[in-house]
Amino acid sequence: MNMVKSLVFVFLASGCGGQRLAELKPIEVEVEVQPGPAATPEELARTVPPLRGLARRLPLVPIELVAPEAPADPEPGFKDP
Amino acid sequence: MPFRQVRACFGVMFTVLTLLAASSVSAAEGEHDLVDRLSNRIDASLCDAGDGESLRAQSVAATSGQRSSVVAAIFLDCDAEERCRLKLDVRQPGAGPRLFLVDAGAVFRGPGDADFVPVPNQRFVLEHQQNTLEIDALPLRSGRPKPPKNSPLKVAASNSAGLLTVLRTVQRIETEDAQRLRRYVKEAGGAFTVDTFVDNEDVRAARWMLWTKGHDGQPQARLPLEVVRFALYAVTSEYTINEVADWFRTFRQMDMNPAIAAAGDAARRVEFVLERAGLNYRIFSPNHADYHFNRGVTAYQNSDLDGATKAFTAAIAKNPNLVPAHYNLGITLYRKGKYADAESALQIATGLDDAGAEVFYNRGAVLFRQGDKPSAARMFRRAIELNARDPEAGVWLSKADPEGKTAVKTKMPTKKKLR
């Protein structure tokens, strides 16, 4: 019975603690508005193929970035009284 | 091995595992029993729901042994350079001492959307049941109005992976990295300086840090506040070196040239932090192609085609393999009516490894416009190979080559007669 309790404890404990990555809300990608110069009349009339839009700005933060775990606590420099 | 001995071995194993599990339940990995982290010690009365996008609800401090809680927060002031101070009331059940660590994650919210981020790694010793701390903080975004002095603050949790990453990277640099960098630091006349003939990345980082004596007598490192500030603003306010120079002109009343020089000096250190954080530091300063590329996109969106051409050309000069730069240059030249130059730029792009379907499609569009329909058809065909669901490539392929003359003919293997 004690062995069974221990097993259950181990399985429960393995799921606890630490930051759960699922808590972070995924960063939504905004659809970039690209005003820029308008299409030519030939593109609008479809006598020539319409040009595809500009490649977007390169982001500082990768879309799939997940924040790292917090670093370990420092030693307090004093003992538990 | 007799069954009794086998059973005993398993019993020992499970006991050890149980003890390990028990210890992990009482303190999460990396947490010290005598250290309280600001981000998870906020009392329910201070928790703000956030806006659901950049900020989410701050979780309430769970009651846990002798751990402290932040029960009140007040905005004190910001100086002329937007170095701000907040006052926290921190209560603990026992008499202490406990170490209170300002870590990453909590955002203090004042009236009028005035948000503040505490500077990470500040440490305080809680010696009484009621403690008042003054902590250094930075505005979450530069240039926003500040609340009146003594305004009460609420606390939300940052939802930004970029912000958390930058602040935790600052924490790591000042603790874990600093332990490695200490070897280059010597004390002389009460001050710490980097004293070595070695020149490597570690030594350069050590020279950027501010070294003081810690409570254990060892050199302790802090990043200069302006480096933390600009790394923070790079994530929250899209700062690049240009905005940094503007900041120096605004908040330190510098003239243009000194501000640019100061920004250049700061940029090296900020890029060090951003690179350590795993972010695309190359968009920050003109030393890199990505910076010029982004400038080109902004110019194009403002219909400044000459500016865009110049910027994309500069990006290509820094990194000739940057496919999006050639691609965007081609589009820009097309919009200027320079179809031959546009085709040349897109030809280079299609020759690079990362060229996607849209690159081939656009080159096909330019060739079609120039009247070279067979070459256009070959480009549309390649676009379809790369993306079978390309909506337009198939349509224009049939217009450029209605009889399929440019299709690559594959020889069917002839059947051998069996004898």
PDB file of C-alpha atoms in Angstrom, chain A residues 55-59, chain B residues 280 282-283 287-297 311-330 345-356 358-359:
ATOM      1  CA  ALA A  55       7.785  41.324 -47.723  1.00  0.00           C
ATOM      2  CA  ARG A  56       7.014  42.465 -44.176  1.00  0.00           C
ATOM      3  CA  ARG A  57       9.254  44.117 -41.635  1.00  0.00           C
ATOM      4  CA  LEU A  58      11.570  41.757 -39.802  1.00  0.00           C
ATOM      5  CA  PRO A  59      10.400  41.553 -36.178  1.00  0.00           C
TER       6      PRO A  59
ATOM      7  CA  ASN B 280      16.699  39.716 -33.704  1.00  0.00           C
ATOM      8  CA  ARG B 282      20.103  43.038 -36.203  1.00  0.00           C
ATOM      9  CA  ILE B 283      17.112  45.352 -36.664  1.00  0.00           C
ATOM     10  CA  ASN B 287      25.572  47.876 -38.821  1.00  0.00           C
ATOM     11  CA  HIS B 288      23.194  45.176 -40.011  1.00  0.00           C
ATOM     12  CA  ALA B 289      21.183  44.435 -43.150  1.00  0.00           C
ATOM     13  CA  ASP B 290      17.934  43.843 -41.250  1.00  0.00           C
ATOM     14  CA  TYR B 291      17.912  47.433 -39.963  1.00  0.00           C
ATOM     15  CA  HIS B 292      18.138  48.850 -43.480  1.00  0.00           C
ATOM     16  CA  PHE B 293      15.552  46.369 -44.712  1.00  0.00           C
ATOM     17  CA  ASN B 294      13.012  47.570 -42.144  1.00  0.00           C
ATOM     18  CA  ARG B 295      13.788  51.200 -43.012  1.00  0.00           C
ATOM     19  CA  GLY B 296      13.063  50.332 -46.619  1.00  0.00           C
ATOM     20  CA  VAL B 297       9.686  48.822 -45.758  1.00  0.00           C
ATOM     21  CA  ALA B 311      17.477  51.328 -47.981  1.00  0.00           C
ATOM     22  CA  PHE B 312      16.984  47.979 -49.715  1.00  0.00           C
ATOM     23  CA  THR B 313      20.210  48.530 -51.652  1.00  0.00           C
ATOM     24  CA  ALA B 314      22.032  49.213 -48.376  1.00  0.00           C
ATOM     25  CA  ALA B 315      20.546  46.029 -46.897  1.00  0.00           C
ATOM     26  CA  ILE B 316      21.808  44.015 -49.862  1.00  0.00           C
ATOM     27  CA  ALA B 317      25.262  45.553 -49.508  1.00  0.00           C
ATOM     28  CA  LYS B 318      25.366  44.311 -45.894  1.00  0.00           C
ATOM     29  CA  ASN B 319      23.897  40.895 -46.707  1.00  0.00           C
ATOM     30  CA  PRO B 320      23.763  39.894 -50.390  1.00  0.00           C
ATOM     31  CA  ASN B 321      21.899  36.697 -49.481  1.00  0.00           C
ATOM     32  CA  LEU B 322      18.915  38.456 -47.901  1.00  0.00           C
ATOM     33  CA  VAL B 323      16.158  37.298 -50.261  1.00  0.00           C
ATOM     34  CA  PRO B 324      13.447  39.661 -48.953  1.00  0.00           C
ATOM     35  CA  ALA B 325      15.727  42.647 -49.658  1.00  0.00           C
ATOM     36  CA  HIS B 326      16.164  41.719 -53.337  1.00  0.00           C
ATOM     37  CA  TYR B 327      12.474  40.887 -53.553  1.00  0.00           C
ATOM     38  CA  ASN B 328      11.368  44.211 -52.067  1.00  0.00           C
ATOM     39  CA  LEU B 329      13.883  46.101 -54.192  1.00  0.00           C
ATOM     40  CA  GLY B 330      12.347  44.471 -57.248  1.00  0.00           C
ATOM     41  CA  ALA B 345      16.674  42.402 -58.798  1.00  0.00           C
ATOM     42  CA  LEU B 346      14.117  39.595 -58.858  1.00  0.00           C
ATOM     43  CA  GLN B 347      16.417  37.456 -60.994  1.00  0.00           C
ATOM     44  CA  ILE B 348      19.012  37.630 -58.225  1.00  0.00           C
ATOM     45  CA  ALA B 349      16.339  36.777 -55.659  1.00  0.00           C
ATOM     46  CA  THR B 350      15.196  33.690 -57.579  1.00  0.00           C
ATOM     47  CA  GLY B 351      18.810  32.479 -57.656  1.00  0.00           C
ATOM     48  CA  LEU B 352      19.095  32.403 -53.858  1.00  0.00           C
ATOM     49  CA  ASP B 353      18.333  29.373 -51.715  1.00  0.00           C
ATOM     50  CA  ASP B 354      15.423  30.762 -49.685  1.00  0.00           C
ATOM     51  CA  ALA B 355      13.413  32.112 -52.620  1.00  0.00           C
ATOM     52  CA  GLY B 356       9.747  31.241 -52.150  1.00  0.00           C
ATOM     53  CA  GLU B 358       6.009  34.706 -54.356  1.00  0.00           C
ATOM     54  CA  VAL B 359       9.514  35.612 -55.608  1.00  0.00           C
TER      55      VAL B 359
END
